[in-house]
Amino acid sequence: MPSTPNWMTMEDRHEIGVYVKRPISLVRGKGARVWDSEGREYIDCATGVGVALVGHAHPRIAEAVSVQAKTLLSAYELFYSEVRGRLLAKLASVLPTGLDRFFLCNSGAEANEGAIKLARAATGRPGIVAAMRGFHGKTLGALSATWERDTRALAGPLLPEVHHAPFNNAEKFCAAIGDTTAAVLLEVVQGEGGIRVAEAAFLEAVSRRCREAGALLIIDEVQSGCGRTGKFLALEHFDLEPDMVCLAKALGGGVPIGAIACGPRVRDLPKRYHSSTFGGNPLACAAALATLEVIESEGLLSRAATLGHRFRNRLMEEKPGVVRAVNGLGLMMGLELKKKAGPCLQPLADRGVLALLAGSNVLRFLPPLTITEEELDRVTTAVTGVLIDAS
Ligand code: PLP
């Protein structure tokens, strides 16, 4: 009998090896659950780093993708497309007033990369100010704004005139913004950087300083957007009027898509200044439109807020000794530990929960917003069990 091919060995042999992989091969998902090749079931709080926001194999997304695949898969933006037009109108209706022009692309890095380029053209200035511990992607422009110093050093030279200033330190951050700054690029909840929520006073000061200096404000909502924090954008928890917002990850319900949403200061750029072959393709647009409809029809924003409270309260009640802090907004949650969090991931998987790291000592949870209360309680029980063992 031929033996079953070992796909893990094949990936290890044929990939360039830049990913840190866990010895789990995922084969199927439904709602908040995924199953591996050994038939083990997990509650998925990793969700492809926040992608499966509406859960896995959602019937409305599957149906929209299937219908679109049988109708028209590709249509470069040389031509108009009904589903693209409908998606753009829908996006404009769910985003804060004024953010109603878009550039569609395929990923988070590409959205941030494009936003930097649009900011340079709109202001005629070169500079970008980003936050320490911020993450904006790993293509060269986005990486220039990302805080991972080792990666930046290895990949350099990167974009000139990119400055990093301390997150939540208004004085130092504002001092970095000047008359050559095209834009500030900022997450309001730092995801990869450890689930750190911005302080309202910090954001207000940065926003004010941007206006004074004539710099644009770009908010990276690639991880925090689409309802994860209990509002469609995390920035809606604050009083902010950004010039651009970048979305990706959850937007396509699992199908790759990114979007730069632009306000009135980013308009009417020269024809051909920016483009993307797959940007705005009908398949991704159909998936994104269905995702936005599911978020609305299933009331997922209020679900994220309510379940986020429940998760936080239960974790705070149990709070094992190894936990230093519980941080986050809605269902974007980080447990800051007093020691390295990496060793907790496998014991959590053994108890049927997939989670993520955010830096070395934060356990990160990005469950689908469709997770049931019972599933979320099972996650809390598994997490507290693992953390009590680790205390
Ligand atoms: N921006 C933020 C805030 C992210 O969390 C990420 C990915 O984790 C990115 C940008 C990059 O997105 P992508 O991996 O789709 O390029």
Coordinates of C-alpha atoms and ligand atoms in Angstrom, one line a residue:
M1 CA 0.0 0.0 0.0
P2 CA 1.5 3.4 -0.9
S3 CA 2.1 5.4 2.3
T4 CA 0.3 8.8 2.7
P5 CA 2.6 11.6 1.6
N6 CA 3.9 13.7 4.5
W7 CA 3.0 17.2 3.5
M8 CA 4.8 18.7 6.5
T9 CA 8.1 17.2 5.3
M10 CA 7.4 18.5 1.8
E11 CA 6.7 22.0 3.0
D12 CA 9.9 21.9 5.1
R13 CA 11.9 20.6 2.1
H14 CA 10.6 23.0 -0.5
E15 CA 9.9 26.3 1.3
I16 CA 12.7 28.8 1.9
G17 CA 12.1 28.4 5.6
V18 CA 11.2 31.9 6.7
Y19 CA 8.1 30.8 8.7
V20 CA 8.2 29.5 12.3
K21 CA 5.8 26.5 11.9
R22 CA 4.0 24.4 14.4
P23 CA 3.7 20.6 13.8
I24 CA -0.1 20.8 12.9
S25 CA -1.5 20.4 9.4
L26 CA -4.9 22.0 9.2
V27 CA -7.4 20.3 6.8
R28 CA -10.8 21.7 7.6
G29 CA -12.7 24.4 9.4
K30 CA -16.3 25.2 10.5
G31 CA -17.2 28.3 12.5
A32 CA -14.7 28.8 15.3
R33 CA -13.4 25.2 14.9
V34 CA -10.6 23.7 12.8
W35 CA -9.4 20.1 12.4
D36 CA -6.0 18.8 11.7
S37 CA -4.8 15.9 9.6
E38 CA -4.9 13.6 12.7
G39 CA -8.6 14.4 13.2
R40 CA -7.9 16.6 16.3
E41 CA -10.3 19.5 16.8
Y42 CA -9.3 22.9 18.0
I43 CA -11.0 26.2 18.8
D44 CA -9.3 28.6 16.5
C45 CA -8.1 31.8 18.3
A46 CA -5.3 32.2 15.7
T47 CA -7.6 32.6 12.7
G48 CA -4.7 33.0 10.2
V49 CA -3.7 36.0 12.4
G50 CA -7.1 37.5 12.4
V51 CA -8.3 36.6 9.0
A52 CA -11.2 34.2 9.8
L53 CA -13.2 36.9 11.6
V54 CA -16.6 35.6 10.5
G55 CA -15.5 32.0 11.2
H56 CA -14.4 29.2 8.8
A57 CA -16.4 28.0 5.8
H58 CA -19.2 30.6 6.4
P59 CA -22.0 29.5 4.0
R60 CA -22.6 33.0 2.7
I61 CA -18.9 33.6 1.9
A62 CA -18.6 30.1 0.3
E63 CA -21.8 30.8 -1.8
A64 CA -20.6 34.3 -2.9
V65 CA -17.1 32.9 -3.9
S66 CA -18.6 30.0 -5.7
V67 CA -21.2 32.1 -7.7
Q68 CA -18.5 34.7 -8.6
A69 CA -16.0 31.9 -9.6
K70 CA -18.6 30.6 -12.1
T71 CA -19.4 34.1 -13.4
L72 CA -16.2 36.1 -13.8
L73 CA -12.9 35.6 -11.9
S74 CA -10.8 38.4 -13.2
A75 CA -11.4 41.9 -14.5
Y76 CA -8.4 44.3 -14.3
E77 CA -9.4 47.9 -13.3
L78 CA -9.2 48.9 -17.0
F79 CA -12.8 47.8 -16.9
Y80 CA -15.7 48.4 -14.6
S81 CA -17.2 45.6 -12.5
E82 CA -20.6 45.5 -10.8
V83 CA -19.4 43.6 -7.8
R84 CA -16.4 46.0 -7.3
G85 CA -18.8 49.0 -7.5
R86 CA -21.1 47.4 -4.9
L87 CA -18.2 46.6 -2.6
L88 CA -16.8 50.2 -2.8
A89 CA -20.3 51.7 -2.0
K90 CA -20.6 49.2 0.9
L91 CA -17.2 50.1 2.3
A92 CA -18.0 53.8 2.1
S93 CA -21.2 53.2 4.0
V94 CA -19.6 51.3 6.9
L95 CA -16.5 53.6 7.3
P96 CA -16.5 57.0 9.1
T97 CA -17.8 59.9 6.9
G98 CA -15.3 61.2 4.5
L99 CA -13.4 58.0 4.0
D100 CA -15.1 57.3 0.7
R101 CA -12.4 56.8 -2.0
F102 CA -10.5 53.6 -2.2
F103 CA -7.5 51.8 -3.7
L104 CA -8.0 48.0 -3.7
C105 CA -5.1 45.7 -3.4
N106 CA -4.3 42.2 -2.1
S107 CA -2.7 42.4 1.4
G108 CA -1.9 44.5 4.4
A109 CA 1.7 45.3 3.5
E110 CA 0.5 46.3 0.0
A111 CA -2.1 48.6 1.5
N112 CA 0.4 50.3 3.8
E113 CA 3.0 50.4 1.0
G114 CA 0.4 52.2 -1.2
A115 CA -0.7 54.5 1.5
I116 CA 2.9 55.7 2.0
K117 CA 3.2 56.3 -1.7
L118 CA -0.1 58.2 -1.9
A119 CA 0.9 60.3 1.1
R120 CA 4.1 61.3 -0.6
A121 CA 2.2 62.3 -3.8
A122 CA -0.5 64.2 -1.9
T123 CA 1.9 66.2 0.2
G124 CA 5.0 66.4 -1.9
R125 CA 7.0 65.4 1.1
P126 CA 9.1 62.2 1.7
G127 CA 9.0 61.5 5.5
I128 CA 7.1 58.9 7.5
V129 CA 6.8 58.8 11.3
A130 CA 5.9 55.4 12.7
A131 CA 5.7 53.9 16.2
M132 CA 8.3 51.8 18.0
R133 CA 6.9 48.2 18.2
G134 CA 4.5 49.0 15.3
F135 CA 4.0 46.4 12.5
H136 CA 3.0 47.4 9.0
G137 CA 4.2 44.4 6.9
K138 CA 7.4 43.2 5.3
T139 CA 7.6 44.5 1.8
L140 CA 10.3 47.1 1.6
G141 CA 8.2 50.3 2.0
A142 CA 6.0 48.8 4.7
L143 CA 9.0 47.2 6.4
S144 CA 10.7 50.7 6.6
A145 CA 7.8 51.7 8.9
T146 CA 7.8 48.3 10.8
W147 CA 9.7 48.3 14.1
E148 CA 11.5 44.9 13.7
R149 CA 15.0 46.1 13.8
D150 CA 16.8 42.9 12.9
T151 CA 14.6 42.4 9.8
R152 CA 15.1 46.0 8.8
A153 CA 18.9 45.8 9.2
L154 CA 19.1 42.7 7.1
A155 CA 16.9 44.0 4.3
G156 CA 18.3 47.5 4.2
P157 CA 18.9 50.1 2.9
L158 CA 15.2 50.9 3.2
L159 CA 13.2 54.1 2.6
P160 CA 15.0 57.2 3.8
E161 CA 13.4 59.7 6.2
V162 CA 11.4 57.1 8.2
H163 CA 11.5 57.8 11.9
H164 CA 10.3 55.7 14.8
A165 CA 9.1 57.3 17.9
P166 CA 7.8 55.9 21.2
F167 CA 4.1 54.7 21.2
N168 CA 1.9 56.4 23.8
N169 CA 4.6 59.1 24.4
A170 CA 2.9 62.2 22.9
E171 CA 5.8 64.5 23.5
K172 CA 8.5 62.4 21.8
F173 CA 6.2 61.2 19.1
C174 CA 5.0 64.7 18.1
A175 CA 8.6 66.0 18.2
A176 CA 9.4 63.6 15.4
I177 CA 6.7 65.2 13.1
G178 CA 8.0 68.1 11.0
D179 CA 7.6 70.0 7.8
T180 CA 9.1 67.2 5.7
T181 CA 6.7 64.6 7.2
A182 CA 4.3 63.2 4.6
A183 CA 2.5 61.1 7.1
V184 CA 2.3 59.4 10.4
L185 CA 1.6 55.7 10.1
L186 CA 0.1 54.2 13.2
E187 CA -1.9 51.3 14.7
V188 CA -4.3 52.3 17.4
V189 CA -4.0 48.8 18.9
Q190 CA -0.6 47.4 18.2
G191 CA -1.1 43.8 17.2
E192 CA 2.3 42.2 16.6
G193 CA 3.8 44.6 19.1
G194 CA 2.0 43.0 22.0
I195 CA -1.7 44.1 21.9
R196 CA -1.0 47.6 23.2
V197 CA -3.9 50.0 23.1
A198 CA -3.2 53.7 22.3
E199 CA -4.1 56.2 24.9
A200 CA -6.8 58.8 23.8
A201 CA -4.6 61.7 24.8
F202 CA -1.7 60.3 22.8
L203 CA -3.8 60.0 19.7
E204 CA -5.4 63.4 20.1
A205 CA -1.9 65.0 20.4
V206 CA -0.6 63.2 17.3
S207 CA -3.6 64.0 15.3
R208 CA -3.4 67.7 16.3
R209 CA 0.3 67.8 15.5
C210 CA -0.3 66.2 12.1
R211 CA -2.8 69.0 11.2
E212 CA -0.4 71.7 12.4
A213 CA 2.6 70.3 10.5
G214 CA 0.5 69.6 7.3
A215 CA 1.2 65.8 7.6
L216 CA -1.3 63.1 6.9
L217 CA -2.5 60.6 9.4
I218 CA -2.7 57.0 8.2
I219 CA -4.2 54.5 10.6
D220 CA -3.3 50.8 10.0
E221 CA -6.4 48.8 10.8
V222 CA -5.1 45.7 9.0
Q223 CA -5.4 43.6 12.2
S224 CA -7.8 45.7 14.3
G225 CA -10.3 46.5 11.6
C226 CA -13.6 45.0 10.3
G227 CA -15.2 44.8 13.8
R228 CA -12.6 42.9 15.8
T229 CA -12.5 45.5 18.6
G230 CA -16.3 46.0 18.8
K231 CA -16.4 48.9 16.4
F232 CA -15.9 48.6 12.6
L233 CA -12.6 50.4 13.1
A234 CA -10.6 50.4 16.3
L235 CA -10.1 54.2 15.8
E236 CA -13.8 54.7 16.3
H237 CA -13.2 54.2 20.0
F238 CA -11.4 57.5 19.9
D239 CA -12.0 61.0 18.4
L240 CA -9.9 60.7 15.3
E241 CA -10.3 61.8 11.7
P242 CA -7.6 60.0 9.7
D243 CA -6.7 60.9 6.1
M244 CA -6.2 57.2 5.2
V245 CA -7.1 53.9 6.7
C246 CA -5.6 50.5 5.6
L247 CA -7.6 47.3 5.8
A248 CA -6.8 43.7 4.8
K249 CA -6.8 40.4 6.7
A250 CA -10.5 39.9 7.7
L251 CA -11.9 42.0 4.9
G252 CA -12.1 39.2 2.4
G253 CA -13.4 36.5 4.8
G254 CA -10.3 34.4 3.9
V255 CA -9.8 35.5 0.3
P256 CA -6.9 37.9 -0.1
I257 CA -7.9 41.6 -0.4
G258 CA -6.5 44.9 1.0
A259 CA -7.9 48.4 0.8
I260 CA -6.7 51.9 1.3
A261 CA -9.6 54.1 2.3
C262 CA -8.9 57.8 1.6
G263 CA -10.3 61.0 2.9
P264 CA -10.6 64.4 1.1
R265 CA -6.9 65.2 1.2
V266 CA -6.0 62.2 -0.9
R267 CA -7.8 62.6 -4.2
D268 CA -7.2 63.0 -7.9
L269 CA -3.7 61.6 -8.1
P270 CA -2.1 61.4 -11.5
K271 CA -3.4 58.6 -13.7
R272 CA -1.2 55.4 -13.5
Y273 CA 0.5 56.7 -10.3
H274 CA -0.5 53.4 -8.7
S275 CA -1.9 50.1 -9.9
S276 CA -2.3 46.4 -9.2
T277 CA -3.1 43.5 -11.5
F278 CA -5.2 41.6 -9.0
G279 CA -6.4 44.7 -7.0
G280 CA -10.2 44.9 -7.1
N281 CA -10.6 41.5 -8.8
P282 CA -14.2 40.3 -8.8
L283 CA -13.6 37.2 -6.7
A284 CA -12.0 39.1 -3.8
C285 CA -14.7 41.8 -4.1
A286 CA -17.5 39.3 -3.9
A287 CA -15.9 37.7 -0.8
A288 CA -15.4 41.1 0.8
L289 CA -18.9 42.2 0.1
A290 CA -20.3 39.0 1.6
T291 CA -18.1 39.4 4.6
L292 CA -19.3 43.0 5.2
E293 CA -22.9 41.8 4.9
V294 CA -22.3 39.0 7.4
I295 CA -20.7 41.4 9.9
E296 CA -23.8 43.6 9.7
S297 CA -26.5 40.9 9.5
E298 CA -25.1 38.9 12.4
G299 CA -24.5 41.9 14.6
L300 CA -20.8 41.0 15.0
L301 CA -19.7 44.4 16.2
S302 CA -21.8 44.2 19.4
R303 CA -20.9 40.5 19.7
A304 CA -17.2 41.4 19.7
A305 CA -17.7 43.9 22.4
T306 CA -19.9 41.7 24.6
L307 CA -17.8 38.6 24.2
G308 CA -14.6 40.6 24.7
H309 CA -15.9 41.7 28.1
R310 CA -16.9 38.2 29.0
F311 CA -13.4 36.9 28.0
R312 CA -11.6 39.7 29.9
N313 CA -13.8 39.4 33.0
R314 CA -13.3 35.6 33.3
L315 CA -9.5 35.9 32.7
M316 CA -9.3 38.7 35.3
E317 CA -11.3 36.6 37.9
E318 CA -9.0 33.6 37.5
K319 CA -5.9 35.6 36.8
P320 CA -3.2 33.0 37.3
G321 CA 0.0 34.4 39.0
V322 CA 2.0 34.3 35.8
V323 CA -0.3 37.0 34.2
R324 CA 1.0 40.5 34.5
A325 CA -1.9 42.2 32.5
V326 CA -4.9 41.5 30.3
N327 CA -4.8 44.0 27.4
G328 CA -6.9 44.6 24.3
L329 CA -10.3 45.7 23.0
G330 CA -13.2 43.5 22.0
L331 CA -12.0 40.2 20.7
M332 CA -8.4 41.4 20.2
M333 CA -6.9 40.2 23.4
G334 CA -3.4 39.8 24.8
L335 CA -2.3 38.2 28.0
E336 CA 1.0 39.7 29.1
L337 CA 2.9 37.1 31.1
K338 CA 5.8 37.5 33.5
K339 CA 7.7 35.1 31.4
K340 CA 8.1 33.9 27.8
A341 CA 4.7 33.0 26.3
G342 CA 6.0 30.6 23.6
P343 CA 6.1 27.5 25.8
C344 CA 2.3 27.9 26.5
L345 CA 1.3 27.4 22.8
Q346 CA 1.6 23.6 22.6
P347 CA 0.0 22.9 26.0
L348 CA -2.9 25.1 24.8
A349 CA -3.1 23.2 21.5
D350 CA -3.1 20.0 23.6
R351 CA -6.2 21.4 25.4
G352 CA -7.8 22.1 22.0
V353 CA -7.1 25.9 21.6
L354 CA -4.9 27.5 18.9
A355 CA -3.5 30.9 20.0
L356 CA -0.7 33.3 18.9
L357 CA 2.2 35.1 20.3
A358 CA 2.6 38.9 20.1
G359 CA 6.2 39.6 21.0
S360 CA 8.0 37.2 23.4
N361 CA 5.8 37.5 26.5
V362 CA 2.2 38.1 25.2
L363 CA -0.3 35.3 24.4
R364 CA -2.6 36.7 21.7
F365 CA -6.2 35.7 21.0
L366 CA -8.0 36.7 17.8
P367 CA -11.0 34.3 17.8
P368 CA -13.8 34.6 15.1
L369 CA -16.5 37.0 16.2
T370 CA -18.9 34.2 15.6
I371 CA -17.4 32.1 18.4
T372 CA -20.2 30.8 20.8
E373 CA -20.2 31.7 24.5
E374 CA -19.7 28.0 25.3
E375 CA -16.6 27.9 23.0
L376 CA -15.2 31.1 24.5
D377 CA -15.7 29.6 28.0
R378 CA -13.8 26.5 26.9
V379 CA -11.0 28.7 25.7
T380 CA -10.9 30.5 29.1
T381 CA -10.8 27.2 31.0
A382 CA -8.0 25.9 28.8
V383 CA -6.0 29.2 29.1
T384 CA -6.3 29.4 32.8
G385 CA -5.4 25.7 33.2
V386 CA -2.2 26.2 31.1
L387 CA -1.3 29.4 32.9
I388 CA -1.9 27.9 36.4
D389 CA 0.5 25.1 35.3
A390 CA 3.0 27.7 34.1
S391 CA 2.7 29.9 37.3
Ligands
PLP1 N1 -0.4 45.8 9.4 C1 -0.7 45.2 10.5 C2 -1.2 46.0 11.7 C3 -0.6 43.8 10.6 O1 -0.9 43.2 11.7 C4 -0.1 43.1 9.5 C5 0.1 41.6 9.5 O2 0.1 41.0 10.6 C6 0.2 43.8 8.3 C7 0.1 45.2 8.3 C8 0.8 43.1 7.1 O3 -0.3 42.4 6.5 P1 0.1 41.3 5.4 O4 0.7 40.1 6.1 O5 -1.3 41.0 4.8 O6 1.0 41.9 4.4

